[in-house]
Coordinates of C-alpha atoms in Angstrom, one line a residue:
Chain A
M21 CA 62.0 -17.0 -10.1
T22 CA 64.6 -17.0 -8.0
S23 CA 64.4 -15.6 -4.6
T24 CA 67.9 -14.8 -3.6
A25 CA 69.0 -12.7 -6.8
T26 CA 65.8 -11.0 -7.1
R27 CA 65.4 -9.9 -3.5
P28 CA 65.5 -6.7 -3.9
A29 CA 64.1 -5.9 -6.7
A30 CA 61.2 -8.5 -6.2
G31 CA 59.7 -6.6 -3.5
E32 CA 58.5 -3.9 -5.2
T33 CA 57.4 -5.3 -8.9
S34 CA 55.5 -8.1 -7.6
G35 CA 53.6 -6.1 -4.9
Q36 CA 53.0 -3.6 -7.8
A37 CA 52.3 -7.6 -10.5
E38 CA 50.1 -8.5 -8.1
A39 CA 47.8 -6.2 -6.6
G40 CA 47.0 -5.1 -10.8
P41 CA 44.0 -7.2 -11.3
G42 CA 41.6 -7.0 -9.2
E43 CA 42.9 -4.8 -5.8
R44 CA 43.9 -0.4 -5.3
P45 CA 47.2 -0.2 -5.6
G46 CA 47.3 2.3 -2.3
A47 CA 46.8 -0.8 -0.4
V48 CA 49.9 -2.3 -0.9
P49 CA 53.1 0.1 0.5
P50 CA 55.0 0.3 -2.6
V51 CA 58.8 -0.3 -0.6
T52 CA 59.1 -2.4 2.3
R53 CA 61.4 -4.1 4.2
N54 CA 61.6 -7.7 5.6
V55 CA 59.2 -8.8 2.5
P56 CA 58.0 -12.1 3.5
D57 CA 57.8 -14.2 0.6
P58 CA 54.8 -14.4 -1.8
A59 CA 53.1 -17.4 -0.9
E60 CA 52.5 -16.5 3.1
R61 CA 51.8 -13.0 2.0
A62 CA 48.8 -15.0 0.2
R63 CA 47.9 -16.8 3.3
A64 CA 47.7 -13.4 5.1
R65 CA 45.6 -12.1 2.4
K66 CA 43.3 -15.2 2.8
V67 CA 42.5 -14.8 5.9
Q68 CA 42.4 -10.9 6.4
S69 CA 39.9 -12.1 3.4
R70 CA 37.8 -14.8 5.5
R71 CA 38.4 -12.1 8.7
M72 CA 36.4 -9.6 6.1
Q73 CA 34.2 -11.6 4.7
A74 CA 33.0 -12.7 8.2
R75 CA 32.6 -9.3 9.3
N76 CA 30.4 -8.6 5.9
W77 CA 27.9 -11.7 7.4
L78 CA 28.0 -10.0 10.5
L79 CA 26.9 -6.5 9.4
F80 CA 24.6 -7.7 6.9
V81 CA 22.5 -9.9 9.0
L82 CA 22.2 -6.1 11.6
L83 CA 21.1 -4.3 9.0
A84 CA 18.8 -6.9 7.2
G85 CA 18.4 -9.2 10.2
P86 CA 15.8 -7.3 11.8
N87 CA 13.2 -6.8 8.6
I88 CA 13.7 -10.6 7.2
A89 CA 12.8 -11.8 10.5
L90 CA 10.2 -9.8 10.9
L91 CA 9.7 -10.6 7.1
I92 CA 9.4 -14.3 8.3
A93 CA 7.6 -14.5 11.8
F94 CA 4.4 -12.4 10.0
T95 CA 5.0 -13.5 6.2
Y96 CA 5.8 -16.6 5.5
K97 CA 6.0 -18.1 8.2
P98 CA 2.0 -17.6 8.6
L99 CA 1.2 -18.9 5.7
L100 CA 3.2 -21.8 5.9
Q101 CA 0.6 -22.2 9.3
S102 CA -2.4 -20.6 8.2
F103 CA -2.2 -23.9 5.6
Y104 CA -1.6 -25.2 8.0
Y105 CA -4.1 -24.6 9.7
S106 CA -6.9 -25.4 6.8
T107 CA -7.0 -28.6 7.7
L108 CA -8.0 -28.6 10.1
Q109 CA -12.2 -28.3 12.5
W110 CA -11.1 -25.3 15.0
N111 CA -13.0 -22.7 16.6
I112 CA -10.7 -19.6 17.1
G113 CA -9.8 -19.0 20.4
S114 CA -10.2 -23.0 21.0
Q115 CA -8.0 -25.3 22.5
R116 CA -9.3 -28.7 20.5
A117 CA -8.7 -28.9 16.7
I118 CA -9.9 -31.9 14.7
S119 CA -7.4 -32.6 11.8
V120 CA -10.3 -33.1 8.7
G121 CA -8.5 -33.1 5.4
F122 CA -9.0 -31.5 2.4
R123 CA -13.0 -31.0 3.8
N124 CA -12.6 -27.5 4.5
Y125 CA -12.1 -27.0 1.4
T126 CA -14.8 -29.8 -0.5
D127 CA -17.3 -27.8 1.7
W128 CA -16.2 -24.1 0.6
L129 CA -16.1 -25.8 -3.0
T130 CA -19.8 -28.0 -2.8
D131 CA -21.4 -24.9 -0.3
S132 CA -24.3 -23.4 -1.5
E133 CA -23.1 -19.4 -0.7
T134 CA -19.6 -19.9 -2.5
P135 CA -21.1 -19.4 -6.1
Q136 CA -22.6 -16.0 -5.2
V137 CA -19.4 -15.3 -3.2
I138 CA -17.6 -16.0 -6.4
G139 CA -19.6 -14.2 -8.5
V140 CA -19.5 -10.6 -6.3
T141 CA -15.4 -11.0 -6.0
V142 CA -15.5 -11.7 -9.7
I143 CA -18.4 -8.7 -10.5
F144 CA -16.7 -5.9 -7.4
T145 CA -12.9 -6.7 -8.7
L146 CA -13.8 -6.4 -12.6
A147 CA -15.8 -3.3 -12.3
T148 CA -13.2 -1.9 -10.8
V149 CA -10.2 -2.7 -11.5
G150 CA -11.3 -1.9 -15.6
G151 CA -13.7 1.2 -14.3
G152 CA -10.6 2.2 -12.5
M153 CA -8.7 2.3 -15.5
V154 CA -11.0 2.8 -17.7
I155 CA -11.8 6.2 -15.7
G156 CA -8.3 7.1 -14.9
L157 CA -7.1 7.2 -18.5
G158 CA -8.9 9.1 -19.4
L159 CA -8.6 11.6 -16.0
A160 CA -4.9 11.2 -16.8
L161 CA -5.3 12.6 -21.0
L162 CA -7.8 15.2 -19.7
L163 CA -5.0 16.8 -16.6
N164 CA -2.3 16.0 -19.3
K165 CA -3.8 19.2 -21.4
K166 CA -2.5 22.5 -22.0
L167 CA -5.6 23.2 -19.9
K168 CA -5.5 26.5 -16.4
L169 CA -6.0 25.0 -12.5
R170 CA -4.7 21.2 -13.6
G171 CA -2.1 21.6 -10.9
P172 CA -4.6 21.9 -8.1
A173 CA -7.6 20.0 -10.0
R174 CA -4.5 17.2 -10.2
T175 CA -4.0 17.4 -6.7
I176 CA -7.6 17.6 -5.5
I177 CA -8.6 14.4 -7.9
V178 CA -6.0 12.2 -6.8
A179 CA -7.0 13.0 -2.0
P180 CA -9.1 10.6 -1.1
Y181 CA -7.3 8.3 -2.6
V182 CA -4.7 9.0 1.2
L183 CA -8.2 9.0 2.8
S184 CA -9.8 6.0 5.6
G185 CA -11.7 3.3 4.0
V186 CA -13.9 3.7 6.7
A187 CA -14.1 7.0 6.5
V188 CA -14.7 7.2 3.3
G189 CA -17.8 4.1 3.5
L190 CA -19.2 6.3 6.6
L191 CA -19.3 9.5 4.9
W192 CA -20.9 8.3 1.0
L193 CA -23.3 5.7 3.4
F194 CA -24.5 9.2 4.5
V195 CA -24.6 10.7 0.9
F196 CA -26.1 7.4 0.3
D197 CA -29.1 7.9 1.9
P198 CA -32.3 6.9 0.7
N199 CA -34.6 9.2 2.5
F200 CA -32.3 12.8 2.8
G201 CA -28.8 11.8 1.0
I202 CA -27.5 13.9 -2.2
V203 CA -28.3 10.8 -4.7
A204 CA -31.8 10.7 -3.3
A205 CA -32.1 14.6 -3.8
V206 CA -30.4 15.0 -7.4
L207 CA -32.6 11.5 -8.5
G208 CA -35.6 13.4 -7.1
A209 CA -34.7 16.9 -8.6
I210 CA -35.2 14.6 -11.8
G211 CA -38.8 13.0 -11.2
L212 CA -37.0 9.5 -9.7
P213 CA -36.8 7.3 -6.9
S214 CA -33.4 6.9 -4.5
P215 CA -33.2 2.9 -5.5
A216 CA -33.0 0.7 -2.2
W217 CA -28.7 0.5 -1.2
Y218 CA -29.1 -1.2 1.4
N219 CA -31.5 -3.2 0.9
D220 CA -31.3 -4.9 -2.5
P221 CA -27.9 -6.8 -3.2
Q222 CA -27.6 -5.6 -6.0
W223 CA -28.0 -1.9 -6.3
A224 CA -25.7 -2.6 -2.5
L225 CA -23.3 -4.5 -4.5
L226 CA -23.1 -1.2 -7.1
M227 CA -22.9 1.2 -3.9
V228 CA -19.5 -0.3 -2.9
I229 CA -18.1 -0.2 -6.4
I230 CA -18.7 3.3 -7.0
V231 CA -17.1 4.0 -3.3
Q232 CA -14.4 2.5 -4.1
L233 CA -14.2 4.1 -7.9
W234 CA -14.5 7.3 -6.5
K235 CA -11.4 6.3 -3.4
N236 CA -9.0 4.7 -6.0
V237 CA -9.2 6.3 -9.7
G238 CA -7.1 9.8 -8.8
Y239 CA -4.3 7.6 -7.6
I240 CA -5.0 5.5 -11.5
A241 CA -4.8 9.1 -13.0
L242 CA -1.9 10.1 -11.6
I243 CA 0.1 7.1 -12.3
Y244 CA -1.4 7.6 -16.0
L245 CA -0.1 10.8 -15.9
A246 CA 3.1 9.9 -14.8
G247 CA 3.2 7.5 -17.6
L248 CA 2.4 10.3 -20.5
Q249 CA 4.7 12.7 -19.5
A250 CA 7.6 9.8 -19.9
I251 CA 6.2 10.0 -24.3
Q252 CA 8.4 11.1 -25.9
V253 CA 7.2 14.8 -27.6
D254 CA 8.8 14.0 -30.5
V255 CA 6.9 10.6 -30.9
L256 CA 3.3 12.4 -30.9
E257 CA 4.6 15.7 -33.5
A258 CA 6.2 12.3 -36.2
A259 CA 2.6 11.5 -36.0
A260 CA 0.9 14.3 -35.6
L261 CA 3.2 15.4 -38.9
D262 CA 2.2 12.0 -41.0
G263 CA -1.3 13.4 -40.7
A264 CA -2.8 10.5 -37.7
G265 CA -5.9 12.0 -36.3
P266 CA -5.8 11.9 -32.2
V267 CA -8.2 9.1 -32.1
R268 CA -5.1 7.1 -34.7
T269 CA -2.6 9.0 -32.7
F270 CA -4.0 7.6 -28.5
R271 CA -4.3 3.8 -30.3
R272 CA -1.3 3.1 -32.5
I273 CA 0.9 5.1 -30.3
I274 CA -0.1 6.2 -26.9
L275 CA -2.0 2.9 -25.4
P276 CA 0.9 1.3 -26.7
L277 CA 3.0 2.9 -25.0
L278 CA 1.4 2.7 -21.9
G279 CA 1.3 -0.6 -22.0
P280 CA 4.1 -1.3 -18.6
T281 CA 2.2 1.4 -17.2
S282 CA -1.7 -0.5 -17.5
F283 CA 0.3 -3.8 -16.7
F284 CA 1.6 -2.4 -13.4
L285 CA -1.5 -0.8 -12.4
S286 CA -3.3 -4.1 -13.9
V287 CA -1.5 -6.0 -10.9
T288 CA -1.2 -3.7 -8.2
T289 CA -5.1 -2.3 -8.7
L290 CA -5.7 -5.8 -8.7
L291 CA -4.1 -7.1 -5.5
S292 CA -6.0 -4.0 -3.9
S293 CA -9.0 -4.7 -5.1
L294 CA -9.1 -8.6 -4.1
Q295 CA -8.1 -7.7 -0.5
S296 CA -10.8 -4.6 0.0
F297 CA -12.3 -4.8 2.8
D298 CA -13.2 -0.9 5.3
I299 CA -15.5 -0.1 2.5
I300 CA -16.9 -3.5 2.7
Q301 CA -16.8 -3.5 6.5
A302 CA -18.5 0.0 6.9
M303 CA -20.5 0.2 4.5
T304 CA -23.5 -3.2 4.6
K305 CA -21.3 -5.7 5.8
G306 CA -21.1 -7.6 3.4
G307 CA -25.1 -7.4 3.2
P308 CA -28.0 -7.7 2.2
L309 CA -28.2 -11.2 1.7
E310 CA -24.0 -11.4 1.2
G311 CA -24.9 -9.3 -1.6
T312 CA -21.3 -7.1 -0.9
T313 CA -19.7 -10.6 0.9
T314 CA -16.3 -11.3 -1.7
M315 CA -14.5 -13.7 -0.7
M316 CA -11.3 -11.0 1.6
Y317 CA -14.7 -10.6 3.3
E318 CA -15.7 -14.1 3.7
I319 CA -12.0 -14.7 5.5
Y320 CA -12.9 -11.9 7.8
R321 CA -16.8 -12.9 8.6
E322 CA -15.6 -16.5 9.1
G323 CA -13.0 -16.2 11.1
F324 CA -13.7 -13.9 13.5
V325 CA -17.6 -13.7 13.7
A326 CA -18.7 -17.1 12.5
G327 CA -15.0 -17.7 14.3
R328 CA -14.4 -20.9 12.3
A329 CA -10.7 -20.7 11.2
G330 CA -9.9 -22.8 9.8
Y331 CA -12.8 -22.7 7.1
S332 CA -11.3 -19.7 6.7
S333 CA -7.9 -20.1 7.0
A334 CA -9.0 -22.9 3.5
V335 CA -11.2 -19.5 1.9
A336 CA -7.5 -17.5 2.6
T337 CA -5.4 -19.9 0.8
I338 CA -7.5 -20.7 -2.1
L339 CA -7.2 -17.2 -2.5
F340 CA -3.5 -16.5 -2.5
L341 CA -3.3 -19.6 -5.6
V342 CA -4.8 -16.9 -7.3
L343 CA -3.9 -13.7 -6.5
L344 CA -0.2 -15.7 -7.3
I345 CA -1.6 -17.7 -9.9
V346 CA -2.7 -13.9 -12.1
T347 CA 0.2 -12.6 -11.1
L348 CA 1.8 -15.6 -12.8
V349 CA 0.4 -15.0 -15.6
Q350 CA 0.1 -11.4 -15.8
L351 CA 3.5 -11.6 -15.9
R352 CA 4.4 -14.1 -18.6
F353 CA 1.8 -12.3 -20.2
V354 CA 3.4 -9.1 -20.8
E355 CA 6.6 -10.8 -21.3
R356 CA 5.5 -11.6 -24.3
K357 CA 3.0 -8.4 -25.2
V358 CA 5.0 -5.4 -24.2
H359 CA 8.0 -3.8 -25.4
Y360 CA 9.8 -1.5 -23.0
S361 CA 11.8 0.7 -25.0
Chain B
M7 CA -3.4 32.0 -35.1
M8 CA -5.7 31.4 -31.6
R9 CA -6.6 28.5 -30.3
R10 CA -9.6 27.3 -29.8
F11 CA -10.5 27.7 -26.3
P12 CA -11.3 23.9 -25.5
I13 CA -14.5 25.0 -23.4
G14 CA -15.2 20.8 -23.5
S15 CA -11.8 19.9 -21.4
Y16 CA -12.6 22.4 -18.7
I17 CA -16.2 21.0 -18.6
A18 CA -14.8 17.3 -18.0
L19 CA -12.1 18.8 -15.1
L20 CA -15.5 20.9 -13.3
V21 CA -17.4 17.7 -13.0
A22 CA -14.4 15.6 -12.2
V23 CA -13.3 17.7 -9.5
A24 CA -17.3 17.9 -8.3
A25 CA -17.4 14.7 -7.9
M26 CA -14.4 14.4 -5.8
V27 CA -15.2 18.0 -3.5
L28 CA -18.7 17.4 -3.5
P29 CA -19.3 14.5 -1.0
L30 CA -16.2 16.1 1.4
V31 CA -17.7 19.2 1.4
W32 CA -21.1 17.7 2.3
M33 CA -19.3 15.6 5.1
L34 CA -18.1 19.1 6.4
L35 CA -21.8 20.6 6.4
A36 CA -23.7 18.0 7.9
S37 CA -21.0 18.1 10.9
F38 CA -22.4 21.7 11.8
K39 CA -26.2 20.0 11.3
G40 CA -28.3 19.5 13.9
Q41 CA -30.6 16.2 13.7
T42 CA -34.1 18.3 12.9
E43 CA -31.9 19.9 9.9
I44 CA -30.0 16.3 8.7
Y45 CA -33.3 14.6 8.4
S46 CA -35.5 17.8 7.4
L47 CA -36.8 17.7 4.4
P48 CA -36.7 18.7 1.2
I49 CA -32.6 18.7 1.8
Q50 CA -30.8 21.8 3.7
W51 CA -27.9 22.4 2.3
L52 CA -26.3 25.1 4.6
P53 CA -26.2 24.9 8.9
S54 CA -28.1 27.0 10.1
S55 CA -25.3 27.8 12.6
F56 CA -21.3 26.9 12.4
A57 CA -22.0 25.9 16.3
P58 CA -19.5 23.2 17.1
T59 CA -22.1 20.5 19.3
N60 CA -21.6 17.7 17.1
Y61 CA -18.2 18.1 17.7
S62 CA -18.0 18.2 21.1
D63 CA -20.8 14.7 21.6
A64 CA -18.0 12.6 20.0
L65 CA -16.2 13.7 21.9
D66 CA -18.0 13.2 25.3
V67 CA -19.5 10.0 23.8
V68 CA -16.5 8.7 23.2
P69 CA -13.0 9.1 23.6
F70 CA -12.0 10.7 21.0
G71 CA -8.7 12.4 23.0
A72 CA -6.9 8.4 23.7
F73 CA -7.8 7.3 19.6
F74 CA -5.9 10.5 18.5
I75 CA -3.0 10.0 20.3
N76 CA -2.9 6.1 20.2
S77 CA -3.6 6.4 15.7
A78 CA -0.5 8.9 16.5
I79 CA 1.5 6.6 18.5
T80 CA 1.3 3.7 15.9
T81 CA 1.6 5.7 13.2
V82 CA 4.4 7.7 14.4
V83 CA 6.2 4.9 15.9
G84 CA 5.3 2.3 13.2
A85 CA 6.2 4.3 10.2
G86 CA 9.9 5.1 11.4
I87 CA 10.5 1.8 12.6
K88 CA 9.4 0.9 9.3
I89 CA 12.0 3.4 7.9
I90 CA 15.1 2.5 9.1
L91 CA 14.6 -0.7 8.6
G92 CA 14.0 -0.1 5.1
L93 CA 17.2 1.6 5.1
M94 CA 19.3 -1.2 7.1
T95 CA 17.9 -3.5 4.7
A96 CA 18.8 -1.2 1.2
Y97 CA 22.0 -0.5 2.1
A98 CA 22.4 -4.3 3.6
L99 CA 21.9 -5.2 0.3
V100 CA 23.6 -3.1 -2.2
F101 CA 26.7 -2.3 -0.2
I102 CA 27.8 -5.2 1.7
E103 CA 29.2 -8.1 -0.4
V104 CA 27.7 -11.3 1.3
P105 CA 26.4 -14.0 -1.1
F106 CA 22.9 -15.2 -1.7
K107 CA 22.1 -12.0 -1.7
K108 CA 20.0 -11.8 -4.3
V109 CA 18.0 -15.1 -2.0
F110 CA 17.8 -11.7 0.2
F111 CA 16.3 -9.4 -1.8
A112 CA 14.0 -12.0 -3.2
I113 CA 12.5 -12.8 0.5
V114 CA 11.9 -8.9 1.0
I115 CA 10.0 -9.0 -2.8
F116 CA 7.6 -12.2 -3.0
A117 CA 6.1 -10.8 0.3
L118 CA 4.6 -8.1 -1.3
L119 CA 3.1 -10.4 -3.4
V120 CA 1.5 -12.4 0.0
P121 CA -1.2 -9.9 1.5
Q122 CA -1.5 -9.2 4.9
Q123 CA -5.0 -10.0 5.0
I124 CA -4.1 -14.1 4.0
V125 CA -2.6 -14.3 7.2
I126 CA -4.6 -13.0 9.7
I127 CA -5.2 -15.4 11.0
P128 CA -2.5 -16.8 12.7
N129 CA -1.0 -13.6 12.6
Y130 CA -4.3 -12.8 15.4
T131 CA -3.2 -16.5 17.0
L132 CA 0.1 -15.5 17.3
V133 CA 0.3 -11.9 19.4
A134 CA -3.2 -13.2 21.4
S135 CA -1.2 -15.8 22.8
L136 CA 1.4 -12.9 23.6
G137 CA -0.5 -11.6 25.9
W138 CA -0.9 -8.6 23.0
L139 CA -3.6 -7.9 22.6
N140 CA -5.3 -4.8 23.5
T141 CA -1.7 -3.4 23.4
Y142 CA 1.0 -1.5 20.8
Q143 CA 3.1 -3.5 20.3
G144 CA -0.3 -5.2 19.5
I145 CA -1.1 -3.2 16.9
I146 CA 2.2 -2.3 15.3
V147 CA 5.3 -5.2 15.6
P148 CA 2.8 -7.7 12.9
G149 CA 3.3 -4.6 10.3
L150 CA 6.8 -3.4 10.9
A151 CA 8.6 -5.1 8.5
S152 CA 9.2 -2.8 5.4
A153 CA 9.5 -5.1 1.6
F154 CA 8.4 -1.9 -0.1
G155 CA 10.5 1.1 1.9
T156 CA 13.5 -2.1 0.8
F157 CA 12.5 -1.6 -3.1
L158 CA 12.0 2.1 -3.2
F159 CA 15.9 2.8 -1.2
R160 CA 17.7 0.1 -3.0
Q161 CA 16.0 1.6 -6.0
H162 CA 17.4 4.1 -5.2
F163 CA 21.2 3.7 -3.8
L164 CA 22.0 1.7 -6.5
S165 CA 21.7 4.8 -8.6
L166 CA 24.6 6.8 -6.5
P167 CA 27.3 8.1 -7.6
P168 CA 29.9 5.4 -6.4
S169 CA 32.5 7.9 -6.2
V170 CA 31.3 8.9 -2.9
L171 CA 30.8 5.9 -0.6
E172 CA 34.6 4.9 -2.6
A173 CA 36.4 8.0 -1.7
A174 CA 34.0 7.5 2.0
A175 CA 35.7 4.6 2.6
L176 CA 39.5 5.2 1.2
D177 CA 39.3 7.9 4.1
G178 CA 38.5 5.3 6.5
A179 CA 35.1 5.2 6.9
G180 CA 33.1 2.2 7.7
H181 CA 30.0 0.9 7.2
L182 CA 28.0 2.4 9.7
R183 CA 29.3 5.8 9.3
R184 CA 28.6 5.1 5.1
L185 CA 25.2 5.0 5.5
W186 CA 24.2 7.8 8.1
A187 CA 26.6 10.7 6.6
F188 CA 26.7 9.4 3.2
V189 CA 23.9 7.4 2.5
V190 CA 20.9 8.9 4.5
P191 CA 21.9 12.2 3.9
M192 CA 22.0 11.9 -0.4
S193 CA 18.2 9.7 -0.1
T194 CA 16.5 12.8 2.0
P195 CA 13.7 13.5 -0.6
T196 CA 13.7 9.3 -1.2
I197 CA 13.4 8.5 2.1
A198 CA 10.7 11.4 3.1
A199 CA 8.4 9.8 -0.1
V200 CA 8.8 7.0 1.5
A201 CA 7.7 8.7 5.4
L202 CA 4.9 10.4 3.9
V203 CA 3.1 7.4 2.3
S204 CA 3.9 5.2 5.5
V205 CA 2.2 7.6 7.4
V206 CA -1.5 7.8 5.5
T207 CA -0.7 3.1 5.2
E208 CA -0.7 3.0 8.8
W209 CA -3.3 6.0 10.0
N210 CA -5.6 4.3 8.2
E211 CA -5.3 1.2 8.8
Y212 CA -8.4 -0.7 10.2
L213 CA -8.7 -4.5 9.8
W214 CA -5.8 -5.5 12.2
P215 CA -6.2 -2.9 14.7
L216 CA -10.0 -3.7 14.8
L217 CA -9.0 -7.2 15.7
V218 CA -6.7 -6.5 17.9
V219 CA -8.4 -4.0 19.8
D220 CA -11.6 -4.8 22.3
R221 CA -10.7 -1.7 24.8
P222 CA -12.3 1.7 23.9
N223 CA -9.3 3.5 25.6
M224 CA -6.9 1.2 22.8
M225 CA -8.6 1.9 19.9
T226 CA -7.2 4.0 16.6
L227 CA -9.3 6.8 15.3
P228 CA -10.7 4.8 12.1
I229 CA -12.3 2.3 14.5
G230 CA -13.3 4.4 17.7
L231 CA -15.2 6.1 14.6
T232 CA -17.7 3.1 13.7
L233 CA -17.8 2.8 17.9
L234 CA -19.4 6.4 17.2
Q235 CA -21.8 4.4 14.9
N236 CA -23.1 1.9 17.4
T237 CA -24.0 3.6 20.3
D238 CA -27.0 4.2 20.0
G239 CA -29.3 2.7 17.6
I240 CA -30.1 5.5 15.0
T241 CA -27.0 6.8 13.9
N242 CA -26.4 10.1 14.7
W243 CA -25.0 11.2 11.3
G244 CA -24.3 14.8 12.8
V245 CA -22.0 13.1 15.3
L246 CA -20.8 10.9 12.9
M247 CA -20.1 12.7 10.4
A248 CA -18.3 15.1 12.7
G249 CA -16.4 11.5 13.3
T250 CA -15.5 11.4 10.5
V251 CA -13.8 14.7 10.0
L252 CA -11.8 14.4 12.8
V253 CA -9.8 11.4 11.3
T254 CA -9.7 12.7 7.6
L255 CA -9.7 15.9 8.7
P256 CA -4.8 15.9 10.0
I257 CA -4.4 13.3 6.9
L258 CA -6.3 15.9 4.5
I259 CA -3.9 19.1 5.3
V260 CA -1.2 16.3 6.2
F261 CA -1.2 15.7 1.6
F262 CA -2.4 19.1 0.6
V263 CA 1.4 20.7 2.0
M264 CA 3.4 17.7 0.6
Q265 CA 1.4 16.9 -1.8
R266 CA 4.6 16.9 -4.3
K267 CA 6.7 14.6 -1.8
I268 CA 3.3 12.1 -1.3
V269 CA 3.2 12.4 -5.3
A270 CA 6.6 11.4 -5.5
G271 CA 6.4 7.9 -3.3
L272 CA 3.2 6.8 -5.1
T273 CA 5.0 7.3 -8.3
A274 CA 7.8 5.6 -7.3
G275 CA 7.0 2.0 -7.5
A276 CA 5.4 2.4 -10.9
V277 CA 7.8 4.5 -12.4
T278 CA 10.7 2.0 -13.3
G279 CA 12.2 3.3 -16.4

């Protein structure tokens, strides 16, 4: 391309040709005088795009920076710190700390109380997650029927989920009172004595499981209801035409189609059950005889009641690793088992 | 052809609703009962009078007014800043082109997997060393980062029509103007849902304020409530239930008035398609 011969026309053609692939034609004026040669314009554009990129970076940092900085300061950094603390023999608030390697971990694993805490954590988690999902699905199927007043009923069933865990715990402590609570009155009416909810470790564990279920089952039902309403009616009609009864339809069609919802719920309720604290704190404070001490409650009790911050951090690190492994396993499992439509 | 009346379903629905409502009604009734009425056997279901003496007693024994103000301040400020941070971060993640954007998104999302309870000891140590114990910033700042809100806002922003924002850009609107004048007004339902869920969470927050506050005049309602439990060896159930009503009633009212939007926020994370 000889520049001298084609100059008058080149301004237009080259301008349009270059606007072709990635840029807006409107950005380049169609006719300009003193058009610089292409190399110089490319350089100018480069400078401009570098300036654009710098501007974009600045804006990105301005907008996302504070949030990401807070996440690093109050989530990621303390996560690493917690791991470091777990290698110390250290009382919270004290200046002295002795490095003990992994002794907090071996101490926890060999502590006579640990099997009990693991057992309570497993029972509490399985009962609240499993029980919650079964009852929640039942409620969702019920609320999905064409019943009068199902709208207000749905609102009422979800309501406990938004209440404070402490308030819920105290309220139920009153309901379960063996002398003048409703539970005792109802059992008394059919001639049964009230169980020793406050004094027997097993009854106490059952009590906090019931309260956790009461608070959260409405949320599970709500999510399942959303999943049920996403199932297309013609799928169910086709099944009915093929002569499938309600049980068969439920097992072969509804349950598999709810797979992604069940997965979402199993992850979120598992995480929240393993973290639940306020109901236990308000009702039993981990007792009687450590009968309601979950790993989460042990982290709090060791760190802030007994003051053993290093030991508590070791339990926290173990609980975090358990959460991480369980979530990863669930993710792998769901990739193979669940078919997203 | 008449359809059979589904009597079994109605009974099941009634049982479910009763199980949810009765404990709350019991709490409300007890909050108006005197000591002798609460301890009387057989159970006296209704209070003899609806005199609010337990409420005035609760207000006398502990500074409930201060608890209420502290809860209101931490809830409004905490939820408000969380929403602004979430909006800004989601806008940056969706609309601003920078390298390594996926890495930043991963940092936000992975934080959802780290329960705040796991990091209480390092965070407590940090807040104590800053001299923030018994302060609003001590209660609010460590929980400010918005991972869930950012996630929901990002999902929503990805669904916005790009043509509107392109037109705004051609008209010379910068990113900040595009965010406030176009994206925010197009996102009000999502913002309302995230706001309400954040308000509910902040109002009920318990473990963190329990750790950083020990002065009664700085306590929030859930912490102050347990103070009412321990004032005198024996629990005065009438007064305690009055306090419980004061903690649960505001959020119940918010829930019943705004329930559609709260439900939208609760289900938004679940229905991803």
